[in-house]
Short mmCIF file of C-alpha atoms in Angstrom, two decimals:
data_model
loop_
_atom_site.label_atom_id
_atom_site.label_comp_id
_atom_site.label_asym_id
_atom_site.label_seq_id
_atom_site.Cartn_x
_atom_site.Cartn_y
_atom_site.Cartn_z
CA MET A 1 113.28 128.76 138.25
CA LYS A 2 112.70 128.12 134.50
CA ASN A 3 116.21 129.39 133.75
CA LEU A 4 117.66 127.03 136.35
CA VAL A 5 115.85 124.02 134.82
CA LEU A 6 116.96 125.03 131.30
CA ALA A 7 120.58 125.40 132.49
CA ALA A 8 120.43 121.95 134.12
CA ILE A 9 119.07 120.37 130.92
CA LEU A 10 121.76 122.02 128.78
CA ALA A 11 124.52 121.06 131.22
CA GLY A 12 123.23 117.49 131.35
CA GLY A 13 123.37 117.23 127.57
CA THR A 14 127.02 118.26 127.48
CA MET A 15 127.86 115.97 130.42
CA PHE A 16 126.58 112.96 128.50
CA GLY A 17 128.24 113.92 125.24
CA GLN A 18 127.51 114.83 121.67
CA THR A 19 125.03 112.85 119.59
CA LYS A 20 125.89 111.87 116.03
CA LYS A 21 123.10 110.67 113.73
CA VAL A 22 123.53 107.63 111.49
CA VAL A 23 123.67 108.84 107.88
CA ASP A 24 124.74 105.64 106.12
CA SER A 25 124.79 101.95 106.96
CA ASN A 26 125.28 98.48 105.57
CA VAL A 27 124.19 95.53 107.71
CA GLN A 28 124.85 92.09 106.24
CA TRP A 29 123.61 88.78 107.68
CA TRP A 30 124.21 85.06 107.16
CA GLY A 31 121.96 82.20 108.26
CA TYR A 32 122.98 78.55 108.02
CA LYS A 33 121.30 75.24 107.25
CA ILE A 34 122.67 71.91 108.51
CA ALA A 35 126.31 73.10 108.67
CA LYS A 36 127.91 76.50 109.14
CA THR A 37 129.41 76.69 105.64
CA GLU A 38 129.02 78.98 102.65
CA ALA A 39 127.45 76.14 100.65
CA SER A 40 124.80 75.68 103.34
CA SER A 41 123.81 79.29 103.96
CA HIS A 42 121.65 82.22 102.96
CA ASN A 43 122.89 85.78 103.16
CA GLY A 44 121.44 89.23 102.77
CA VAL A 45 120.96 92.68 104.23
CA VAL A 46 118.71 94.52 106.62
CA ASN A 47 118.32 98.33 106.76
CA VAL A 48 119.08 100.59 109.68
CA LYS A 49 115.87 102.60 110.15
CA SER A 50 117.46 105.17 112.48
CA GLY A 51 120.34 105.48 114.84
CA ASP A 52 122.56 107.69 116.90
CA VAL A 53 125.92 107.39 118.60
CA ILE A 54 126.79 109.32 121.75
CA MET A 55 130.35 110.61 121.91
CA LYS A 56 132.22 112.07 124.85
CA GLY A 57 135.31 113.62 123.35
CA ASN A 58 136.61 111.05 120.87
CA ASN A 59 135.08 108.09 122.70
CA ILE A 60 131.78 106.31 122.10
CA VAL A 61 129.79 106.19 125.36
CA GLY A 62 126.45 104.98 124.02
CA GLY A 63 124.13 104.77 121.07
CA THR A 64 121.10 103.07 119.61
CA PHE A 65 120.40 101.54 116.20
CA ALA A 66 116.91 100.54 115.03
CA LEU A 67 116.79 97.82 112.37
CA ASP A 68 113.82 97.75 109.99
CA MET A 69 113.04 94.02 110.04
CA ASN A 70 110.57 94.41 107.17
CA SER A 71 113.55 95.33 104.98
CA ILE A 72 115.28 91.96 105.47
CA ASN A 73 116.34 90.82 102.02
CA ALA A 74 118.15 87.66 100.91
CA LEU A 75 120.81 88.36 98.28
CA ASP A 76 121.88 84.79 97.49
CA LEU A 77 118.62 84.03 95.67
CA THR A 78 116.62 85.76 92.94
CA GLY A 79 113.08 85.79 91.62
CA GLU A 80 110.46 83.49 93.12
CA TYR A 81 112.93 81.78 95.50
CA GLN A 82 114.13 85.09 96.90
CA THR A 83 110.53 86.24 97.46
CA LYS A 84 109.66 82.96 99.19
CA LEU A 85 112.68 83.15 101.52
CA ASN A 86 112.10 86.84 102.34
CA ASN A 87 108.44 86.13 103.20
CA HIS A 88 109.50 83.07 105.23
CA LEU A 89 111.97 85.16 107.25
CA LYS A 90 109.31 87.81 107.91
CA ASN A 91 106.52 85.44 108.99
CA GLY A 92 105.97 83.58 112.26
CA ASP A 93 108.65 81.01 111.43
CA PHE A 94 111.35 83.57 112.18
CA PHE A 95 111.07 87.34 112.80
CA GLU A 96 107.27 87.93 112.84
CA THR A 97 107.71 91.39 111.37
CA ASP A 98 103.97 92.10 111.48
CA LYS A 99 104.22 92.03 115.31
CA PHE A 100 107.88 93.05 115.69
CA PRO A 101 108.81 95.40 112.82
CA THR A 102 111.91 96.77 114.56
CA ALA A 103 114.91 95.27 116.32
CA THR A 104 117.22 97.56 118.31
CA TYR A 105 120.83 97.50 119.43
CA LYS A 106 121.90 99.72 122.34
CA ILE A 107 125.59 100.30 122.89
CA THR A 108 126.48 100.04 126.59
CA SER A 109 130.27 100.39 126.33
CA VAL A 110 133.25 100.27 124.01
CA LYS A 111 136.60 98.89 125.17
CA LYS A 112 140.02 98.25 123.68
CA ASN A 113 140.50 94.85 122.04
CA ASN A 114 143.75 92.90 121.47
CA ASN A 115 142.84 92.25 117.83
CA LYS A 116 144.96 94.63 115.70
CA ALA A 117 142.56 94.51 112.72
CA PHE A 118 139.54 95.26 114.95
CA PRO A 119 141.02 97.07 117.98
CA PHE A 120 137.74 97.73 119.81
CA MET A 121 134.96 95.62 121.35
CA VAL A 122 131.48 97.12 121.20
CA TYR A 123 129.21 95.83 123.98
CA GLY A 124 125.47 96.26 123.98
CA ASN A 125 122.02 94.78 124.15
CA LEU A 126 120.12 93.48 121.14
CA THR A 127 116.32 93.43 121.36
CA ALA A 128 114.42 91.35 118.82
CA LYS A 129 110.86 90.05 119.23
CA ASN A 130 110.72 91.77 122.65
CA LYS A 131 113.63 89.65 123.93
CA THR A 132 116.82 91.42 125.02
CA ASN A 133 120.23 89.79 125.29
CA PRO A 134 123.82 91.03 125.36
CA VAL A 135 125.67 90.96 122.04
CA ALA A 136 129.27 92.16 121.58
CA PHE A 137 131.36 92.50 118.46
CA PRO A 138 134.91 93.46 117.45
CA ALA A 139 135.13 96.66 115.45
CA LYS A 140 137.29 99.24 113.75
CA ILE A 141 136.23 102.72 114.84
CA SER A 142 137.45 105.92 113.20
CA LEU A 143 136.58 109.56 113.69
CA LYS A 144 137.77 111.98 110.99
CA ASN A 145 136.52 115.52 110.36
CA GLY A 146 133.50 114.89 112.60
CA VAL A 147 132.47 111.72 110.72
CA LEU A 148 132.35 108.53 112.78
CA ASN A 149 132.66 105.11 111.15
CA ILE A 150 132.08 101.79 112.92
CA VAL A 151 132.93 98.61 110.97
CA SER A 152 132.54 95.24 112.67
CA ASP A 153 134.28 91.99 112.03
CA LYS A 154 131.89 89.12 111.29
CA PHE A 155 130.25 88.12 114.59
CA SER A 156 127.58 85.66 115.70
CA PHE A 157 124.61 85.61 118.03
CA ASP A 158 122.22 82.81 118.97
CA ARG A 159 118.79 83.39 117.39
CA GLN A 160 117.15 81.00 119.90
CA LYS A 161 117.76 83.56 122.70
CA PHE A 162 115.33 85.85 120.86
CA ASP A 163 112.66 83.21 120.14
CA ILE A 164 113.61 83.31 116.47
CA ALA A 165 112.80 79.65 115.99
CA TYR A 166 111.79 77.82 112.85
CA ALA A 167 108.46 76.15 113.58
CA SER A 168 108.70 73.03 111.41
CA ALA A 169 108.25 69.30 112.01
CA ALA A 170 112.03 68.97 112.11
CA LYS A 171 112.14 71.95 114.52
CA ASP A 172 115.55 73.57 114.43
CA VAL A 173 117.59 70.56 113.38
CA VAL A 174 117.90 71.86 109.83
CA VAL A 175 118.58 75.51 110.72
CA LYS A 176 121.66 76.42 112.76
CA ASP A 177 121.20 78.68 115.78
CA ASP A 178 123.95 81.15 114.82
CA ILE A 179 123.19 84.25 112.81
CA ASP A 180 126.33 86.02 111.59
CA MET A 181 126.48 89.75 110.89
CA ILE A 182 128.81 92.47 109.68
CA ILE A 183 127.87 96.05 110.52
CA ASN A 184 129.15 99.20 108.83
CA VAL A 185 127.71 102.45 110.19
CA THR A 186 128.58 106.07 109.44
CA ALA A 187 127.35 108.87 111.70
CA LYS A 188 127.87 112.62 111.79
#
């Protein structure tokens, strides 16, 4: 009986595909004030804490990425202003990283895209602050010598859907709802 259970587990693992672990990543973000322009924005990075991509043959069939929200770091400012913005993003005004230190993205499917520069669409669910919503992005995907690379085009999602809301007297009039991101992930 034990051998039968072990055989079923091993067969199930190969049915679902091969798992590749994320070994390198670069996740960039942009947030906007008043207008969605470079002059009215902040930008920075957030680290991927862990991740895996599930492959069946040469196709992505799933995967999960965990973002370390405590690593969020503005790059457009320095010194005291950078520290103030980073703390502001981590507190209750935005991400509440003391309560919600991790955000996750789960890939649900990958399909062909008509965009020649980014010929795939990655579909999945983003969970931030215990709120889950679908988020899709165009991407270039390559697999060479067992190394998988996923590079997204710049894409947007609505922070309000995740209760990432600036609690000020002016509410969210000053801060735009869109957060833009570019993701670059390498897994092997």
